[in-house]
Amino acid sequence: MTEHTGKSPEQLERLRRRAAFLRELEEAKALRDRIAPRRARVRRIRAAMRRATYHH
């Protein structure tokens, strides 16, 4: 893990909790995609369409 210089123990603990949460979220998404592949494909297509039609 990278060293966080100048961070308080509270900040480090918050970063660790956030990293664990994001890992669990990714695992949950992967599990959901395995369980419902058609729904996952539709979700990916819709996300791609949103990216393609978003204008700055």
PDB file of C-alpha atoms in Angstrom:
ATOM      1  CA  MET A   1       0.000   0.000   0.000  1.00  0.00           C
ATOM      2  CA  THR A   2       1.232   3.496  -0.739  1.00  0.00           C
ATOM      3  CA  GLU A   3       2.459   5.605   2.126  1.00  0.00           C
ATOM      4  CA  HIS A   4       0.253   8.562   3.044  1.00  0.00           C
ATOM      5  CA  THR A   5       2.516  11.222   4.484  1.00  0.00           C
ATOM      6  CA  GLY A   6       1.000  13.872   6.703  1.00  0.00           C
ATOM      7  CA  LYS A   7      -2.333  12.082   7.153  1.00  0.00           C
ATOM      8  CA  SER A   8      -3.898  11.547  10.535  1.00  0.00           C
ATOM      9  CA  PRO A   9      -4.855   8.045  11.704  1.00  0.00           C
ATOM     10  CA  GLU A  10      -8.520   8.988  11.224  1.00  0.00           C
ATOM     11  CA  GLN A  11      -7.896   9.899   7.586  1.00  0.00           C
ATOM     12  CA  LEU A  12      -5.941   6.690   6.998  1.00  0.00           C
ATOM     13  CA  GLU A  13      -8.722   4.604   8.546  1.00  0.00           C
ATOM     14  CA  ARG A  14     -11.286   6.407   6.366  1.00  0.00           C
ATOM     15  CA  LEU A  15      -9.216   5.678   3.249  1.00  0.00           C
ATOM     16  CA  ARG A  16      -8.914   2.016   4.245  1.00  0.00           C
ATOM     17  CA  ARG A  17     -12.674   1.745   4.814  1.00  0.00           C
ATOM     18  CA  ARG A  18     -13.352   3.461   1.473  1.00  0.00           C
ATOM     19  CA  ALA A  19     -10.983   1.099  -0.358  1.00  0.00           C
ATOM     20  CA  ALA A  20     -12.659  -1.926   1.248  1.00  0.00           C
ATOM     21  CA  PHE A  21     -16.099  -0.573   0.340  1.00  0.00           C
ATOM     22  CA  LEU A  22     -15.090  -0.018  -3.292  1.00  0.00           C
ATOM     23  CA  ARG A  23     -13.609  -3.538  -3.473  1.00  0.00           C
ATOM     24  CA  GLU A  24     -16.823  -5.039  -2.112  1.00  0.00           C
ATOM     25  CA  LEU A  25     -18.883  -2.933  -4.515  1.00  0.00           C
ATOM     26  CA  GLU A  26     -16.866  -4.234  -7.480  1.00  0.00           C
ATOM     27  CA  GLU A  27     -17.307  -7.814  -6.258  1.00  0.00           C
ATOM     28  CA  ALA A  28     -21.067  -7.277  -5.889  1.00  0.00           C
ATOM     29  CA  LYS A  29     -21.301  -5.859  -9.428  1.00  0.00           C
ATOM     30  CA  ALA A  30     -19.337  -8.795 -10.830  1.00  0.00           C
ATOM     31  CA  LEU A  31     -21.568 -11.258  -8.984  1.00  0.00           C
ATOM     32  CA  ARG A  32     -24.705  -9.507 -10.245  1.00  0.00           C
ATOM     33  CA  ASP A  33     -23.356  -9.603 -13.808  1.00  0.00           C
ATOM     34  CA  ARG A  34     -22.698 -13.345 -13.527  1.00  0.00           C
ATOM     35  CA  ILE A  35     -26.187 -13.990 -12.167  1.00  0.00           C
ATOM     36  CA  ALA A  36     -28.031 -11.843 -14.735  1.00  0.00           C
ATOM     37  CA  PRO A  37     -25.857 -11.587 -17.866  1.00  0.00           C
ATOM     38  CA  ARG A  38     -28.621 -10.184 -20.094  1.00  0.00           C
ATOM     39  CA  ARG A  39     -29.414  -7.399 -17.651  1.00  0.00           C
ATOM     40  CA  ALA A  40     -25.683  -6.675 -17.292  1.00  0.00           C
ATOM     41  CA  ARG A  41     -25.307  -6.433 -21.070  1.00  0.00           C
ATOM     42  CA  VAL A  42     -28.242  -4.012 -21.300  1.00  0.00           C
ATOM     43  CA  ARG A  43     -26.719  -1.947 -18.482  1.00  0.00           C
ATOM     44  CA  ARG A  44     -23.360  -1.792 -20.307  1.00  0.00           C
ATOM     45  CA  ILE A  45     -25.031  -0.777 -23.586  1.00  0.00           C
ATOM     46  CA  ARG A  46     -27.047   1.978 -21.869  1.00  0.00           C
ATOM     47  CA  ALA A  47     -23.948   3.276 -20.085  1.00  0.00           C
ATOM     48  CA  ALA A  48     -22.072   3.361 -23.411  1.00  0.00           C
ATOM     49  CA  MET A  49     -24.964   5.240 -25.034  1.00  0.00           C
ATOM     50  CA  ARG A  50     -24.937   7.784 -22.184  1.00  0.00           C
ATOM     51  CA  ARG A  51     -21.193   8.316 -22.674  1.00  0.00           C
ATOM     52  CA  ALA A  52     -21.608   8.627 -26.450  1.00  0.00           C
ATOM     53  CA  THR A  53     -24.404  11.204 -26.221  1.00  0.00           C
ATOM     54  CA  TYR A  54     -22.966  13.357 -23.411  1.00  0.00           C
ATOM     55  CA  HIS A  55     -21.768  16.727 -24.694  1.00  0.00           C
ATOM     56  CA  HIS A  56     -19.635  19.139 -22.657  1.00  0.00           C
TER      57      HIS A  56
END
